[in-house]
Coordinates of C-alpha atoms in Angstrom, one line a residue:
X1 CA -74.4 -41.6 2.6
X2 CA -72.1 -39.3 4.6
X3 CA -74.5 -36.9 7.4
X4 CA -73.8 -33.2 6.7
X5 CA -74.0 -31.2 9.5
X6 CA -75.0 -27.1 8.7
X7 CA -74.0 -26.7 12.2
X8 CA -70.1 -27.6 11.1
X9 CA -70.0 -25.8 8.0
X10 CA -71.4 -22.9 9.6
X11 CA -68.0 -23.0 12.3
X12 CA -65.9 -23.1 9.6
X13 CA -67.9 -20.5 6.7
X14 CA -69.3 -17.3 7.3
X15 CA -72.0 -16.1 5.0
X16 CA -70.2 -14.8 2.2
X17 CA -67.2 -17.6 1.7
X18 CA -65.9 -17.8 -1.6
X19 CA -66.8 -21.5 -2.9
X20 CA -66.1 -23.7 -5.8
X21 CA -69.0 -25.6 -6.3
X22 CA -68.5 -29.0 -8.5
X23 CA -70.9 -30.7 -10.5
X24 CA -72.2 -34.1 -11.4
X25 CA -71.6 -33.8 -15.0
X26 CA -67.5 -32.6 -14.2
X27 CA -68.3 -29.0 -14.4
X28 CA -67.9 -26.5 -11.8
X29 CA -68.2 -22.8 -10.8
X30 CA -67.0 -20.6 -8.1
X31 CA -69.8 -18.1 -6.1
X32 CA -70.3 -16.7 -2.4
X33 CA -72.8 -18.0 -0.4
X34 CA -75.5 -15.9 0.4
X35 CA -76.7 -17.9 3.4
X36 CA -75.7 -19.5 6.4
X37 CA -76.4 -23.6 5.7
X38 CA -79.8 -25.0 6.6
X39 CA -80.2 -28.5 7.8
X40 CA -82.5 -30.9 5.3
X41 CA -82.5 -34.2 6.6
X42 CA -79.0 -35.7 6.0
X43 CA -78.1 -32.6 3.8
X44 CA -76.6 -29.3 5.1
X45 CA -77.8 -26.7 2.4
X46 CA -77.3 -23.2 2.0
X47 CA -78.4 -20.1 -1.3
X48 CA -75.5 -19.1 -3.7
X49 CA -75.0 -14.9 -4.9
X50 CA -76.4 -15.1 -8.5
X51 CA -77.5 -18.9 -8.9
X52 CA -81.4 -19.8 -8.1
X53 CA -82.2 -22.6 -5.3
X54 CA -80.2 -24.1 -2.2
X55 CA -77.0 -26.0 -3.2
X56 CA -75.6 -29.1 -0.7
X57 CA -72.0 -28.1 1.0
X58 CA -71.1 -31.6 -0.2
X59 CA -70.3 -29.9 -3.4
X60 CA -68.3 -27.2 -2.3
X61 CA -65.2 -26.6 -1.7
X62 CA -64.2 -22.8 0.2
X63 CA -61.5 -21.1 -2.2
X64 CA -59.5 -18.1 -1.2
X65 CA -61.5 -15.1 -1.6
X66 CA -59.7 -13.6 -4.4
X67 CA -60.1 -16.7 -6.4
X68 CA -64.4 -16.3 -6.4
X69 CA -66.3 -14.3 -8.6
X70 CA -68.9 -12.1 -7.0
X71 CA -71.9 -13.9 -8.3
X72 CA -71.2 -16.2 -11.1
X73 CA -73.3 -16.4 -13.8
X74 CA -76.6 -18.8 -13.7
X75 CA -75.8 -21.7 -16.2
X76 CA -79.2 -21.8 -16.4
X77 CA -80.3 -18.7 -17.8
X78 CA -81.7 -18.4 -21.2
X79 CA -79.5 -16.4 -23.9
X80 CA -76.4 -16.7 -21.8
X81 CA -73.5 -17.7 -23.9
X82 CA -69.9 -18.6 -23.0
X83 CA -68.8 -15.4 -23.7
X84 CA -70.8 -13.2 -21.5
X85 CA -69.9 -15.7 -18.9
X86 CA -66.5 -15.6 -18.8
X87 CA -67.1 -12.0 -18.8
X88 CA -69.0 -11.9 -15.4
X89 CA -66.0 -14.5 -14.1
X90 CA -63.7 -12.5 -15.0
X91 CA -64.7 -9.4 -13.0

């Protein structure tokens, strides 16, 4: 396993960075970090606008600003469609 270091990412992203954010099951979403990144043992983490819990930077990628929603929508909300999220991405 790779070390990452919240110190780096932290250089490189400013609270705020527009990210794209891939997960295990192919999926992925864009967002702004709402936190500078924390280190967690071997795991620099940091808080995402509109999504609940601390995400690991090994996930993200930074996008260009006018690439990142806002906030995008929690996949794990209840009564959230497709629909209404494409909605929020779109704005």
């Amino acid at each position: 396993m790779d070390y990452e270091s919240a110190d780096r990412w932290n250089q490189l992203h400013a609270t705020g960075t527009p990210v794209r954010v891939d997960l295990v099951d192919g999926t992925h979403f864009e967002a702004r970090t709402r936190s500078p990144a924390r280190q967690w043992g071997n795991f620099a983490i940091v808080s995402l606008e509109g999504q609940a819990g601390m995400w690991t930077t090994s996930a993200m990628t930074a996008v260009p600003a006018t690439r990142a929603s806002p906030a995008a929508p929690d996949p794990g909300t209840p009564g959230r469609d497709i629909e209404t999220a494409r909605e929020a991405i779109a704005r």
